[in-house]
Amino acid sequence: MASIFSRIIAGEIPSYKVAEDDRHYAFLDINPVSEGHTLVVPKREVDYIFNLDDEEYAALQLFAKRVAKAVEKSTDCARIATAVIGLEVPHAHIHIVPIKTEDDLDFRKAKLQLEPERMAEIASRIAANFE
């Protein structure tokens, strides 16, 4: 069975897409820890990020860097943090999280509840800054 991320990439489940190329897809996390929290995934379904071959891993990281730069330009943050946890969805992914302090990267804290209009606005802003 395809992961939820594969179903998002295929368009079976809606997402707030911020960037895409032939091998990668980036979209807003629907349970963000901060506004602009984005997930970057390879289109090829691989359960564990360190099971990607070296070239795929490097390409994913370079794509994530471009997404991070767009998120940074689009949000009020001091830095962009990244995290690879990989337990909640069996599809490799990188969290791109705008932060002001280290505490902003605490995945145990209550997630933001943003209206669909706000999510669409954030996604549009990030997409416009993606290069």
Coordinates of C-alpha atoms in Angstrom, one line a residue:
M1 CA 0.0 0.0 0.0
A2 CA 1.3 3.5 -0.9
S3 CA 2.3 5.8 1.9
I4 CA 0.2 8.8 2.6
F5 CA 3.1 10.9 1.1
S6 CA 3.0 8.9 -2.1
R7 CA -0.8 9.5 -2.3
I8 CA -0.2 13.2 -1.8
I9 CA 2.4 13.3 -4.6
A10 CA 0.0 11.4 -6.8
G11 CA -2.7 14.0 -6.1
E12 CA -5.0 11.5 -4.4
I13 CA -4.9 13.5 -1.2
P14 CA -4.8 17.3 -1.3
S15 CA -1.8 19.2 0.0
Y16 CA -0.4 22.7 0.2
K17 CA 2.4 22.3 -2.3
V18 CA 5.3 24.7 -2.1
A19 CA 7.8 23.2 -4.6
E20 CA 8.3 20.2 -6.9
D21 CA 10.7 18.9 -9.4
D22 CA 10.9 15.6 -11.2
R23 CA 12.2 13.7 -8.2
H24 CA 11.0 15.7 -5.1
Y25 CA 7.9 17.2 -3.6
A26 CA 7.6 19.8 -0.8
F27 CA 4.4 20.7 1.0
L28 CA 3.2 22.2 4.3
D29 CA 2.9 20.0 7.3
I30 CA -0.8 19.9 8.2
N31 CA 0.2 19.7 11.9
P32 CA 2.9 22.3 12.0
V33 CA 5.1 23.3 14.9
S34 CA 5.5 26.7 13.4
E35 CA 4.0 28.6 10.4
G36 CA 5.9 27.5 7.3
H37 CA 6.8 24.0 8.6
T38 CA 7.3 22.1 5.4
L39 CA 8.0 18.5 4.5
V40 CA 10.4 17.6 1.7
V41 CA 10.1 14.1 0.3
P42 CA 11.5 12.1 -2.6
K43 CA 8.9 11.0 -5.1
R44 CA 10.3 7.5 -5.0
E45 CA 8.9 5.8 -2.0
V46 CA 11.7 4.8 0.4
D47 CA 10.9 4.1 4.0
Y48 CA 14.1 5.3 5.6
I49 CA 16.1 8.3 4.4
F50 CA 19.4 6.5 4.9
N51 CA 18.2 3.8 2.5
L52 CA 18.4 6.3 -0.3
D53 CA 21.5 5.8 -2.5
D54 CA 24.2 8.5 -2.2
E55 CA 23.1 10.4 -5.3
E56 CA 19.4 10.3 -4.2
Y57 CA 20.3 11.4 -0.7
A58 CA 22.5 14.3 -2.0
A59 CA 19.8 15.4 -4.4
L60 CA 17.1 15.4 -1.7
Q61 CA 19.3 17.5 0.6
L62 CA 20.0 20.0 -2.2
F63 CA 16.3 20.3 -3.0
A64 CA 15.6 20.7 0.8
K65 CA 18.2 23.5 0.9
R66 CA 16.3 25.4 -1.9
V67 CA 13.0 24.9 -0.1
A68 CA 14.6 26.1 3.2
K69 CA 15.8 29.3 1.5
A70 CA 12.3 29.9 0.2
V71 CA 10.7 29.2 3.7
E72 CA 13.3 31.6 5.3
K73 CA 12.4 34.4 2.9
S74 CA 8.7 33.8 3.5
T75 CA 8.5 33.6 7.3
D76 CA 9.5 35.6 10.3
C77 CA 12.2 33.4 11.7
A78 CA 15.8 33.6 13.0
R79 CA 16.9 30.4 11.3
I80 CA 15.6 27.3 9.5
A81 CA 15.9 24.0 11.4
T82 CA 15.8 20.6 9.9
A83 CA 14.8 17.3 11.4
V84 CA 14.7 13.7 10.1
I85 CA 12.7 11.6 12.5
G86 CA 11.1 9.1 10.1
L87 CA 8.9 7.1 12.5
E88 CA 5.5 8.6 11.8
V89 CA 5.2 7.9 8.1
P90 CA 7.0 5.1 6.2
H91 CA 8.4 7.5 3.5
A92 CA 11.7 9.3 3.8
H93 CA 11.2 13.0 4.6
I94 CA 12.9 16.1 6.0
H95 CA 11.2 18.6 8.2
I96 CA 12.0 22.2 7.3
V97 CA 11.0 24.3 10.3
P98 CA 11.3 28.1 10.7
I99 CA 12.4 28.9 14.3
K100 CA 13.2 31.8 16.5
T101 CA 14.6 29.7 19.4
E102 CA 15.6 26.1 19.9
D103 CA 12.4 25.5 21.8
D104 CA 10.5 26.0 18.5
L105 CA 11.7 22.6 17.2
D106 CA 10.0 20.7 20.0
F107 CA 7.7 18.2 18.3
R108 CA 6.1 17.3 21.6
K109 CA 4.4 20.7 22.0
A110 CA 0.9 21.4 20.8
K111 CA 0.7 21.8 17.0
L112 CA -0.7 24.9 15.4
Q113 CA -4.2 24.8 14.1
L114 CA -4.2 27.1 11.0
E115 CA -7.2 27.8 8.8
P116 CA -7.1 26.5 5.3
E117 CA -6.9 30.1 3.9
R118 CA -3.9 30.8 6.1
M119 CA -2.2 27.5 5.0
A120 CA -2.9 28.4 1.3
E121 CA -1.4 31.9 1.9
I122 CA 1.8 30.5 3.5
A123 CA 2.2 27.9 0.7
S124 CA 1.7 30.5 -2.0
R125 CA 4.3 32.8 -0.4
I126 CA 6.9 30.0 -0.1
A127 CA 6.2 28.9 -3.7
A128 CA 6.7 32.4 -4.9
N129 CA 10.2 32.5 -3.2
F130 CA 11.3 29.1 -4.4
E131 CA 14.2 29.3 -6.9

